[in-house]
Short mmCIF file of C-alpha atoms and ligand atoms in Angstrom, two decimals:
data_model
loop_
_atom_site.label_atom_id
_atom_site.label_comp_id
_atom_site.label_asym_id
_atom_site.label_seq_id
_atom_site.Cartn_x
_atom_site.Cartn_y
_atom_site.Cartn_z
CA MET A 1241 -19.21 5.14 25.58
CA ARG A 1242 -21.25 8.14 24.48
CA ALA A 1243 -22.57 9.16 21.07
CA VAL A 1244 -21.45 12.51 20.10
CA GLY A 1245 -24.95 13.27 18.16
CA ARG A 1246 -28.35 13.17 19.62
CA GLY A 1247 -30.01 10.04 20.42
CA ALA A 1248 -28.76 6.53 21.09
CA PRO A 1249 -25.76 5.50 18.90
CA ARG A 1250 -26.00 2.88 16.22
CA VAL A 1251 -24.44 -0.30 17.28
CA VAL A 1252 -23.03 -2.85 14.79
CA ASP A 1253 -21.64 -6.34 15.64
CA TYR A 1254 -18.80 -8.12 14.04
CA ASP A 1255 -16.42 -11.00 14.91
CA VAL A 1256 -13.38 -8.74 14.12
CA VAL A 1257 -13.16 -4.87 13.84
CA VAL A 1258 -10.13 -3.57 11.80
CA ILE A 1259 -9.30 -0.10 12.30
CA GLY A 1260 -7.50 1.50 9.28
CA SER A 1261 -7.67 0.50 5.42
CA GLY A 1262 -4.18 1.11 4.59
CA LEU A 1263 -2.02 -1.87 3.47
CA ALA A 1264 -1.97 -3.70 6.99
CA GLY A 1265 -5.71 -2.99 7.39
CA LEU A 1266 -6.58 -4.67 4.09
CA VAL A 1267 -4.22 -7.53 4.61
CA ALA A 1268 -5.51 -7.94 8.26
CA ALA A 1269 -9.37 -7.68 7.15
CA ALA A 1270 -8.50 -10.44 4.25
CA ALA A 1271 -6.64 -12.80 6.77
CA ALA A 1272 -9.52 -12.62 9.25
CA ALA A 1273 -12.32 -13.09 6.59
CA ALA A 1274 -10.19 -16.09 5.24
CA ALA A 1275 -10.27 -17.47 8.70
CA GLY A 1276 -14.19 -17.35 8.51
CA ALA A 1277 -14.63 -13.99 10.45
CA ARG A 1278 -17.26 -11.62 9.86
CA VAL A 1279 -15.22 -8.45 9.59
CA GLY A 1280 -15.86 -4.72 9.96
CA VAL A 1281 -13.27 -2.26 8.64
CA VAL A 1282 -13.63 1.28 10.11
CA ALA A 1283 -11.23 3.97 8.44
CA GLU A 1284 -10.68 7.53 7.85
CA SER A 1285 -8.94 6.85 4.41
CA PHE A 1286 -6.91 4.67 2.48
CA GLY A 1287 -3.88 5.86 4.37
CA GLY A 1288 -0.18 5.65 2.87
CA LEU A 1289 -1.31 3.78 -0.10
CA ALA A 1290 -1.56 7.15 -2.06
CA MET A 1291 2.31 7.54 -1.47
CA TRP A 1292 2.98 3.80 -2.38
CA SER A 1293 5.01 3.04 -5.62
CA GLY A 1294 3.06 -0.31 -5.38
CA LEU A 1295 6.58 -2.07 -4.72
CA VAL A 1296 7.16 -4.12 -1.73
CA SER A 1297 10.38 -3.25 -0.21
CA GLY A 1298 11.88 -4.66 2.85
CA LYS A 1299 14.21 -7.33 4.08
CA ALA A 1300 13.75 -10.71 2.41
CA PRO A 1301 11.10 -12.91 4.41
CA ALA A 1302 13.04 -14.82 6.83
CA GLY A 1303 10.79 -17.48 8.86
CA ASP A 1304 7.96 -19.55 7.54
CA GLU A 1305 5.45 -17.19 9.15
CA GLU A 1306 6.71 -14.16 7.00
CA LEU A 1307 6.83 -16.40 3.88
CA ASP A 1308 3.23 -17.75 4.57
CA ALA A 1309 2.22 -14.01 5.01
CA VAL A 1310 3.61 -13.26 1.53
CA ARG A 1311 2.15 -16.39 -0.13
CA PHE A 1312 -1.22 -15.16 1.36
CA PHE A 1313 -0.53 -11.81 -0.21
CA ILE A 1314 0.35 -13.14 -3.79
CA GLU A 1315 -2.68 -15.58 -3.83
CA PHE A 1316 -5.19 -13.06 -2.46
CA GLY A 1317 -3.92 -10.60 -5.12
CA VAL A 1318 -4.45 -12.95 -7.86
CA ARG A 1319 -8.13 -13.23 -6.81
CA CYS A 1320 -8.32 -9.41 -6.66
CA GLY A 1321 -6.95 -9.26 -10.15
CA LEU A 1322 -3.66 -7.68 -9.44
CA GLU A 1323 -1.03 -10.08 -9.51
CA TYR A 1324 2.35 -9.53 -7.41
CA GLY A 1325 5.42 -11.42 -8.08
CA GLY A 1326 8.74 -11.61 -9.71
CA CYS A 1327 10.01 -9.76 -13.00
CA GLY A 1328 9.39 -11.26 -16.33
CA GLY A 1329 5.81 -12.88 -14.85
CA SER A 1330 6.82 -15.37 -12.35
CA ARG A 1331 4.11 -15.48 -10.05
CA GLY A 1332 6.42 -16.69 -6.98
CA ALA A 1333 3.35 -18.50 -5.32
CA GLU A 1334 5.60 -20.22 -3.28
CA GLY A 1335 7.30 -17.08 -1.82
CA GLU A 1336 10.62 -17.68 -4.00
CA ALA A 1337 10.25 -14.33 -5.67
CA ALA A 1338 10.01 -12.64 -2.38
CA ARG A 1339 13.04 -14.57 -0.97
CA GLU A 1340 15.22 -13.46 -3.89
CA GLY A 1341 13.87 -9.93 -4.52
CA MET A 1342 14.03 -8.17 -7.79
CA GLU A 1343 15.01 -5.24 -9.91
CA VAL A 1344 12.57 -3.11 -11.58
CA LEU A 1345 13.07 0.29 -13.54
CA SER A 1346 11.98 3.16 -11.42
CA SER A 1347 10.33 6.29 -12.68
CA SER A 1348 13.60 8.11 -12.20
CA GLY A 1349 15.17 5.64 -14.79
CA ARG A 1350 17.18 3.93 -12.21
CA PRO A 1351 16.86 -0.06 -11.62
CA VAL A 1352 15.74 -0.25 -7.91
CA ARG A 1353 15.64 -3.46 -6.01
CA CYS A 1354 12.23 -4.73 -4.15
CA LEU A 1355 10.89 -7.96 -2.99
CA LEU A 1356 7.60 -8.05 -4.72
CA ALA A 1357 6.36 -5.82 -7.81
CA PRO A 1358 2.84 -5.65 -9.42
CA GLU A 1359 2.29 -7.27 -12.70
CA THR A 1360 2.06 -3.96 -14.56
CA VAL A 1361 5.81 -3.03 -13.82
CA TRP A 1362 7.24 -6.52 -14.75
CA ALA A 1363 9.94 -5.95 -17.62
CA GLY A 1364 12.57 -8.48 -16.77
CA ASP A 1365 16.36 -7.39 -15.99
CA LEU A 1366 17.42 -4.55 -18.03
CA ARG A 1367 20.99 -5.08 -17.41
CA ASN A 1368 20.65 -8.62 -19.02
CA TRP A 1369 19.34 -7.15 -22.04
CA ALA A 1370 22.42 -5.20 -22.47
CA SER A 1371 24.64 -8.07 -21.86
CA SER A 1372 22.69 -10.36 -24.12
CA GLY A 1373 23.80 -8.09 -26.98
CA MET A 1374 20.68 -6.79 -27.95
CA GLN A 1375 21.58 -3.78 -30.45
CA ALA A 1376 19.94 -1.43 -32.60
CA ASP A 1377 17.05 -2.70 -34.01
CA ASP A 1378 16.44 -5.64 -32.07
CA GLY A 1379 16.43 -4.72 -28.65
CA GLY A 1380 16.43 -1.60 -26.38
CA LEU A 1381 13.77 0.45 -24.70
CA LEU A 1382 11.30 3.08 -25.77
CA VAL A 1383 10.08 5.52 -23.01
CA VAL A 1384 6.97 7.09 -23.80
CA GLY A 1385 5.95 10.13 -21.72
CA PHE A 1386 2.74 12.21 -21.91
CA THR A 1387 2.62 15.91 -22.53
CA GLU A 1388 0.10 16.39 -19.63
CA LEU A 1389 1.88 14.30 -17.09
CA GLU A 1390 5.03 16.21 -16.12
CA ASP A 1391 6.07 14.02 -13.41
CA TYR A 1392 7.43 11.42 -16.15
CA PRO A 1393 9.70 13.30 -18.16
CA ALA A 1394 10.39 10.68 -20.86
CA ALA A 1395 13.78 12.34 -21.91
CA VAL A 1396 15.19 11.97 -18.50
CA ILE A 1397 14.02 8.67 -17.73
CA ALA A 1398 15.37 7.40 -20.93
CA GLY A 1399 18.64 8.94 -20.32
CA GLN A 1400 19.05 7.78 -16.96
CA ALA A 1401 17.96 4.20 -17.75
CA ALA A 1402 20.53 4.10 -20.62
CA ALA A 1403 23.51 5.35 -18.20
CA GLU A 1404 22.58 2.98 -15.62
CA THR A 1405 21.84 -0.18 -17.50
CA GLY A 1406 23.74 0.14 -20.51
CA VAL A 1407 20.47 -0.62 -22.70
CA ARG A 1408 19.72 1.56 -25.63
CA THR A 1409 16.90 3.70 -25.11
CA ALA A 1410 14.84 6.33 -27.03
CA HIS A 1411 11.93 8.55 -25.82
CA ARG A 1412 8.76 9.88 -27.23
CA THR A 1413 6.27 12.30 -25.63
CA VAL A 1414 2.58 12.32 -27.00
CA SER A 1415 -0.27 14.35 -25.96
CA LEU A 1416 -3.40 12.88 -24.44
CA GLY A 1417 -5.60 15.77 -25.59
CA ARG A 1418 -7.61 18.27 -23.76
CA ALA A 1419 -9.48 15.48 -21.80
CA ALA A 1420 -6.58 14.91 -19.79
CA GLY A 1421 -6.92 18.34 -18.22
CA ARG A 1422 -3.84 19.41 -16.25
CA GLY A 1423 -2.54 15.78 -16.11
CA LEU A 1424 -3.53 14.56 -12.71
CA GLY A 1425 -2.59 10.75 -12.64
CA VAL A 1426 -6.29 9.88 -11.21
CA ARG A 1427 -8.07 11.78 -14.25
CA ILE A 1428 -5.95 10.33 -16.76
CA ALA A 1429 -6.40 7.08 -15.41
CA GLY A 1430 -10.20 7.46 -15.66
CA LEU A 1431 -9.64 8.14 -19.53
CA PHE A 1432 -7.85 4.96 -19.78
CA ASP A 1433 -10.81 3.25 -17.75
CA ASP A 1434 -13.36 4.65 -20.52
CA PRO A 1435 -13.37 2.14 -23.35
CA ALA A 1436 -14.50 4.51 -26.16
CA TRP A 1437 -11.41 7.07 -25.13
CA PHE A 1438 -8.88 4.05 -24.99
CA GLU A 1439 -10.16 2.91 -28.57
CA GLY A 1440 -9.00 6.42 -29.78
CA PHE A 1441 -5.90 6.25 -27.88
CA LEU A 1442 -5.00 2.76 -29.28
CA GLU A 1443 -5.63 4.15 -32.80
CA ALA A 1444 -3.40 7.28 -32.22
CA SER A 1445 -0.72 5.25 -30.61
CA ARG A 1446 -0.46 2.80 -33.46
CA ARG A 1447 -0.08 5.86 -35.85
CA LEU A 1448 2.38 7.75 -33.73
CA LEU A 1449 4.31 4.90 -32.10
CA GLY A 1450 3.48 1.88 -33.89
CA ARG A 1451 6.23 1.48 -36.55
CA GLU A 1452 8.84 2.60 -34.01
CA ALA A 1453 7.76 0.65 -31.04
CA ARG A 1454 8.20 -2.65 -33.03
CA ARG A 1455 11.99 -1.99 -33.06
CA PHE A 1456 12.41 -1.86 -29.20
CA ARG A 1457 12.37 -4.75 -26.95
CA ALA A 1458 9.75 -2.86 -24.80
CA VAL A 1459 7.73 0.27 -24.41
CA ALA A 1460 7.67 1.88 -20.95
CA LEU A 1461 4.72 3.97 -20.04
CA PRO A 1462 3.67 6.11 -16.91
CA PRO A 1463 1.62 4.24 -14.56
CA VAL A 1464 -1.79 5.75 -15.41
CA LEU A 1465 -3.10 3.07 -17.78
CA GLY A 1466 -6.40 2.60 -15.64
CA LEU A 1467 -7.55 2.13 -12.41
CA PHE A 1468 -9.54 -1.00 -13.37
CA ARG A 1469 -8.97 -1.82 -17.08
CA PHE A 1470 -5.03 -1.69 -16.72
CA ARG A 1471 -4.63 -5.29 -17.51
CA SER A 1472 -6.77 -5.26 -20.66
CA ASN A 1473 -5.34 -1.94 -21.63
CA LEU A 1474 -1.71 -3.28 -21.38
CA GLU A 1475 -2.74 -6.41 -23.35
CA ALA A 1476 -4.24 -4.41 -26.18
CA LEU A 1477 -1.34 -1.98 -26.34
CA ARG A 1478 1.11 -4.84 -26.44
CA GLU A 1479 -0.88 -6.48 -29.28
CA ASN A 1480 -1.11 -2.86 -31.09
CA LEU A 1481 2.28 -1.87 -30.58
CA GLY A 1482 3.96 -5.42 -31.35
CA THR A 1483 6.02 -5.35 -28.43
CA ALA A 1484 6.36 -5.72 -24.65
CA VAL A 1485 4.90 -2.67 -22.93
CA PHE A 1486 4.98 -2.11 -19.06
CA GLU A 1487 4.39 0.92 -16.74
CA LEU A 1488 7.08 2.44 -14.60
CA PRO A 1489 6.34 2.31 -10.79
CA ALA A 1490 4.89 5.55 -9.43
CA VAL A 1491 5.91 8.61 -7.93
CA PRO A 1492 2.95 10.03 -5.47
CA PRO A 1493 0.16 10.52 -5.81
CA SER A 1494 0.21 6.81 -6.69
CA LEU A 1495 -1.98 5.11 -9.17
CA PRO A 1496 -0.92 1.75 -8.27
CA GLY A 1497 -1.49 2.36 -4.63
CA MET A 1498 -5.09 3.41 -5.57
CA ARG A 1499 -5.76 0.34 -7.84
CA PHE A 1500 -4.50 -1.89 -5.07
CA TRP A 1501 -6.91 -0.43 -2.54
CA HIS A 1502 -10.02 -0.43 -4.86
CA LEU A 1503 -9.41 -4.02 -6.01
CA TRP A 1504 -8.63 -5.48 -2.55
CA ARG A 1505 -11.94 -3.54 -1.02
CA TRP A 1506 -14.04 -5.05 -3.79
CA ARG A 1507 -12.75 -8.27 -3.54
CA LEU A 1508 -13.28 -8.27 0.26
CA GLU A 1509 -16.95 -6.91 -0.08
CA ALA A 1510 -17.66 -9.45 -2.94
CA ASP A 1511 -16.64 -12.18 -0.77
CA GLY A 1512 -19.39 -11.27 1.62
CA ARG A 1513 -17.69 -11.45 5.03
CA THR A 1514 -16.27 -7.95 4.96
CA THR A 1515 -18.15 -4.59 5.58
CA PHE A 1516 -16.29 -1.19 4.95
CA HIS A 1517 -17.27 1.68 7.21
CA LEU A 1518 -15.30 4.50 5.23
CA GLY A 1519 -14.74 8.12 6.33
CA ARG A 1520 -15.07 7.34 9.89
CA ARG A 1521 -12.20 8.12 12.68
CA VAL A 1522 -12.40 5.83 15.62
CA VAL A 1523 -12.06 8.25 18.55
CA GLU A 1524 -12.56 5.94 21.90
CA ALA A 1525 -12.70 2.43 22.95
CA ASP A 1526 -14.84 0.67 25.56
CA THR A 1527 -12.58 -1.63 27.54
CA HIS A 1528 -13.28 -3.82 30.67
CA GLY A 1529 -10.35 -5.36 32.27
CA ASP A 1530 -8.03 -6.81 29.83
CA ARG A 1531 -10.53 -6.96 27.04
CA CYS A 1532 -12.13 -4.45 24.49
CA LEU A 1533 -15.70 -4.67 23.86
CA ALA A 1534 -16.11 -1.95 21.25
CA VAL A 1535 -14.86 1.18 19.43
CA SER A 1536 -16.81 4.31 18.40
CA ASP A 1537 -16.40 6.98 16.00
CA GLY A 1538 -18.90 9.06 17.98
CA LEU A 1539 -21.98 8.09 15.83
CA THR A 1540 -21.60 4.37 15.63
CA VAL A 1541 -20.45 1.59 18.21
CA TYR A 1542 -18.59 -1.19 16.44
CA ARG A 1543 -18.58 -4.31 18.88
CA ALA A 1544 -16.42 -7.25 18.30
CA ALA A 1545 -14.62 -10.14 19.96
CA ALA A 1546 -11.26 -8.79 18.77
CA PHE A 1547 -9.78 -5.80 17.17
CA VAL A 1548 -7.06 -4.92 14.55
CA LEU A 1549 -5.22 -1.52 15.22
CA ALA A 1550 -3.89 -0.74 11.73
CA THR A 1551 -3.83 2.95 12.17
CA GLY A 1552 -0.50 3.58 10.44
CA GLY A 1553 1.86 5.20 13.22
CA VAL A 1554 2.79 8.83 12.70
CA ALA A 1555 2.38 8.68 8.95
CA GLY A 1556 -0.97 7.35 9.09
CA ARG A 1557 -2.44 9.66 12.07
CA GLY A 1558 -2.56 6.51 14.19
CA LEU A 1559 -0.08 8.14 16.42
CA GLU A 1560 -0.43 12.04 17.29
CA VAL A 1561 2.78 13.88 17.90
CA PRO A 1562 2.04 17.13 19.85
CA PRO A 1563 3.86 20.31 18.63
CA GLU A 1564 5.67 20.47 21.57
CA ALA A 1565 7.28 17.08 20.80
CA PHE A 1566 8.24 18.22 17.30
CA PHE A 1567 10.06 21.10 18.73
CA ARG A 1568 11.70 19.43 21.88
CA LEU A 1569 12.52 16.06 20.96
CA SER A 1570 15.75 17.20 19.29
CA LYS A 1571 18.33 14.93 20.69
CA PRO A 1572 18.13 11.59 18.51
CA THR A 1573 19.46 9.10 21.47
CA GLY A 1574 17.43 6.55 23.19
CA ALA A 1575 13.75 5.73 23.42
CA LEU A 1576 11.07 7.77 25.48
CA ARG A 1577 8.53 6.48 27.93
CA PRO A 1578 5.30 8.31 28.37
CA GLY A 1579 5.39 10.79 30.82
CA GLN A 1580 9.32 11.29 30.45
CA ALA A 1581 10.42 14.63 29.15
CA PRO A 1582 12.88 14.86 26.22
CA GLY A 1583 15.91 15.62 28.70
CA GLY A 1584 15.19 12.45 30.78
CA GLY A 1585 13.34 14.03 33.89
CA PRO A 1586 9.84 13.78 34.45
CA ALA A 1587 7.40 15.61 32.04
CA ARG A 1588 5.80 18.85 33.29
CA PRO A 1589 2.09 18.77 33.87
CA GLY A 1590 0.21 19.00 30.82
CA GLU A 1591 3.27 18.33 28.83
CA ARG A 1592 3.35 15.41 26.42
CA SER A 1593 6.75 14.54 25.07
CA VAL A 1594 5.97 11.32 23.10
CA PRO A 1595 3.77 10.58 20.09
CA VAL A 1596 0.34 9.35 21.95
CA GLU A 1597 -1.78 6.55 20.67
CA PRO A 1598 -5.48 8.22 21.00
CA ILE A 1599 -7.91 5.42 20.81
CA PHE A 1600 -6.87 2.98 23.45
CA GLY A 1601 -4.10 5.11 25.14
CA LEU A 1602 -1.43 2.43 24.52
CA GLU A 1603 2.29 2.70 25.23
CA THR A 1604 4.50 3.93 22.51
CA CYS A 1605 8.17 3.66 22.02
CA GLY A 1606 10.75 4.80 19.16
CA ARG A 1607 13.77 6.92 18.42
CA ARG A 1608 13.29 10.45 19.24
CA THR A 1609 12.86 12.68 16.17
CA ASP A 1610 12.80 9.70 13.88
CA TRP A 1611 9.03 9.76 13.78
CA LEU A 1612 8.52 6.80 11.45
CA SER A 1613 10.37 4.76 13.95
CA TRP A 1614 7.69 5.28 16.77
CA GLY A 1615 5.08 2.71 17.26
CA VAL A 1616 2.72 0.96 19.88
CA ARG A 1617 4.96 -1.19 22.26
CA VAL A 1618 3.96 -4.75 21.77
CA GLN A 1619 4.45 -7.93 23.86
CA ASP A 1620 5.12 -10.55 21.15
CA SER A 1621 5.78 -9.38 17.55
CA SER A 1622 4.31 -12.55 15.98
CA ARG A 1623 1.05 -12.22 18.06
CA PRO A 1624 1.15 -8.29 18.41
CA CYS A 1625 -0.86 -7.49 21.47
CA PRO A 1626 0.23 -4.21 22.96
CA THR A 1627 1.86 -4.15 26.29
CA GLY A 1628 -0.24 -3.46 29.09
CA GLY A 1629 -3.20 -3.15 26.62
CA PRO A 1630 -6.25 -5.33 26.15
CA ALA A 1631 -5.38 -8.74 25.15
CA ASN A 1632 -8.23 -8.74 22.24
CA VAL A 1633 -6.40 -6.16 20.44
CA PHE A 1634 -3.57 -6.81 17.76
CA VAL A 1635 -1.50 -4.12 16.45
CA ALA A 1636 -0.25 -4.22 12.50
CA GLY A 1637 1.75 -2.13 10.04
CA TRP A 1638 3.54 1.10 10.58
CA GLN A 1639 1.53 1.43 13.98
CA LEU A 1640 4.10 -0.87 15.20
CA GLY A 1641 7.09 1.56 14.08
CA GLY A 1642 10.51 0.04 13.97
CA PRO A 1643 13.76 0.95 12.35
CA GLU A 1644 12.66 0.77 8.96
CA PRO A 1645 8.92 0.48 8.33
CA ASP A 1646 8.02 -0.81 4.99
CA ALA A 1647 5.37 -2.44 2.84
CA LEU A 1648 6.64 -5.85 4.04
CA LEU A 1649 5.90 -5.25 7.60
CA SER A 1650 2.42 -4.28 6.99
CA ILE A 1651 1.87 -7.44 4.98
CA THR A 1652 3.12 -9.83 7.57
CA THR A 1653 1.70 -8.18 10.69
CA GLY A 1654 -1.50 -7.55 9.00
CA TRP A 1655 -1.65 -11.41 8.35
CA GLN A 1656 -0.57 -12.03 11.91
CA ALA A 1657 -2.96 -9.67 13.36
CA GLY A 1658 -5.99 -10.56 11.28
CA ARG A 1659 -5.50 -14.33 12.07
CA ALA A 1660 -4.99 -13.77 15.59
CA ALA A 1661 -8.04 -11.59 15.73
CA ALA A 1662 -10.10 -14.48 14.11
CA ASP A 1663 -8.62 -16.98 16.50
CA CYS A 1664 -10.14 -14.82 19.50
CA ARG A 1665 -13.78 -15.38 18.03
CA GLU A 1666 -13.03 -19.04 18.12
CA GLU A 1667 -11.74 -18.88 21.60
CA GLY A 1668 -14.86 -16.87 22.81
CA THR A 1669 -17.21 -19.47 21.48
CA GLN A 1670 -15.56 -22.44 22.97
C1 LIG B 2006 5.65 8.74 3.57
C2 LIG B 2006 5.75 7.38 3.26
C3 LIG B 2006 6.87 6.77 2.49
C4 LIG B 2006 6.59 5.64 2.25
N1 LIG B 2006 7.74 4.60 1.78
C5 LIG B 2006 7.64 3.29 1.50
C6 LIG B 2006 8.72 2.57 1.12
O1 LIG B 2006 9.63 3.09 1.05
N2 LIG B 2006 8.50 1.26 0.92
C7 LIG B 2006 7.37 0.60 0.94
O2 LIG B 2006 7.41 -0.41 0.84
N3 LIG B 2006 6.25 1.42 1.21
C8 LIG B 2006 6.50 2.68 1.50
N4 LIG B 2006 5.23 3.56 1.86
C9 LIG B 2006 3.93 2.89 1.69
C10 LIG B 2006 3.82 2.12 2.80
O3 LIG B 2006 3.99 0.70 2.14
C11 LIG B 2006 2.24 2.08 3.42
O4 LIG B 2006 2.01 3.22 3.66
C12 LIG B 2006 2.61 1.38 4.82
O5 LIG B 2006 2.68 -0.14 4.53
C13 LIG B 2006 1.80 1.67 5.75
O6 LIG B 2006 0.50 0.90 5.88
P1 LIG B 2006 -0.31 0.74 7.31
O7 LIG B 2006 -1.53 0.13 6.69
O8 LIG B 2006 0.26 0.30 8.45
O9 LIG B 2006 -0.65 2.42 7.62
P2 LIG B 2006 -1.45 3.24 6.55
O10 LIG B 2006 -1.28 3.31 5.25
O11 LIG B 2006 -0.92 4.82 7.16
O12 LIG B 2006 -2.90 3.29 7.03
C14 LIG B 2006 -3.52 3.64 8.12
C15 LIG B 2006 -5.12 3.71 8.27
O13 LIG B 2006 -5.63 3.96 9.24
C16 LIG B 2006 -6.72 5.05 9.16
N5 LIG B 2006 -6.68 5.73 10.50
C17 LIG B 2006 -5.81 6.27 11.16
N6 LIG B 2006 -6.28 6.63 12.27
C18 LIG B 2006 -7.45 6.31 12.18
C19 LIG B 2006 -8.91 6.50 13.34
N7 LIG B 2006 -8.42 6.94 14.58
N8 LIG B 2006 -9.86 5.88 13.13
C20 LIG B 2006 -9.95 5.29 11.52
N9 LIG B 2006 -9.07 5.13 10.84
C21 LIG B 2006 -7.90 5.75 11.16
C22 LIG B 2006 -6.20 5.69 8.03
O14 LIG B 2006 -7.22 6.56 7.56
C23 LIG B 2006 -5.65 4.67 7.04
O15 LIG B 2006 -6.66 4.03 6.41
C24 LIG B 2006 5.48 4.80 2.32
C25 LIG B 2006 4.23 5.68 2.81
C26 LIG B 2006 4.42 6.82 3.12
C27 LIG B 2006 3.19 7.60 3.57
#
């Protein structure tokens, strides 16, 4: 393994190195650290979390393993200060919330089904509001938009929600003032994280919305109520407006995804077992026989007893799709093996017809032009070692591909891979 820059590369040692800090990478790091490992996370960016509404979608967890993974996710989230669970505030620590799933009101005004949702969007079942006979002044939903945030048109959301749920709705749009700039969610969340600015917003909202808000069962706001102070802000707004207040799940770019990333990263760092190396793209691996000894970003060599590959598949840049593949994999039938041309015959020299895993050169499989279905082929999905790859490398998240990759896949496989990687350390020391 060589260094790209001048001189000898820096070498750092961990028990487990996690490549990627998306949902799967963070869960894997947390699981490995919880098992006592010293963990290094090496990642280029935060991955698909910027697109994530914050809702965990997927099929209900089937076996005990999946339920244990979901429980771990919920419990670690509580420690991070971002609770996940069922509508109406049920924490679901026993995994029951995820077994049953739930409905939340989406930012399109439609109720959508998911397995788990962050605490900020819990609002109860709107359809029950309608059937419980809530009328005029003792029920309904007030949708509040911000002039500067055009992605959340309060009138459209309120109209759709009324049509879909039968609940009485109304809408108001208020301005956040010049400080909100062009209305980028991250900038607005920064204002909500500023106690002095928020104090002014509370005062204005009491004046503009207070009397009206009390007549509604809940007020729905865009999901920008702070990257860090969202919980206390929500509480203050509830008290101030005299009714329930919740956020609508995000459209990209997603503040809830960013919240998740920051809070999990801080918790992991604060626990003292995990170190983050961010803005680093791993470019090569040092393997001997069936073991990986180290990976490198060209400047630093990261040695470990085991590695988690959580680089996100085609969407996360963990699999590279060459331009010729985009244009030539046009018939959506069957899976391709490396070296096989789209028509089924051998690939021409220099022609790569399938997504390539660039760090270890692992075998990939998937459904032709259905790019999200592509992933690294693994021997055993509950201990996801790559087929023919190093035995101490474990694959997690969308890097596994599959028919419908979702957040639940990242949670369950991140948890499995993190634990399996931590076990390797113990195997090595026996
Ligand atoms: C288009 C899109 C649609 C989505 N739809 C849904 C949905 O319907 N339901 C749902 O629940 N969730 C959805 N999500 C969010 C989704 O839950 C997460 O994005 C998903 O779980 C993937 O997580 P991951 O950790 O496997 O990969 P990613 O989040 O992609 O993370 C990959 C990580 O690997 C890093 N990386 C990649 N290559 C390297 C390298 N060589 N060296 C170092 N780091 C590297 C990236 O920087 C990143 O940190 C969607 C996301 C996207 C992008």
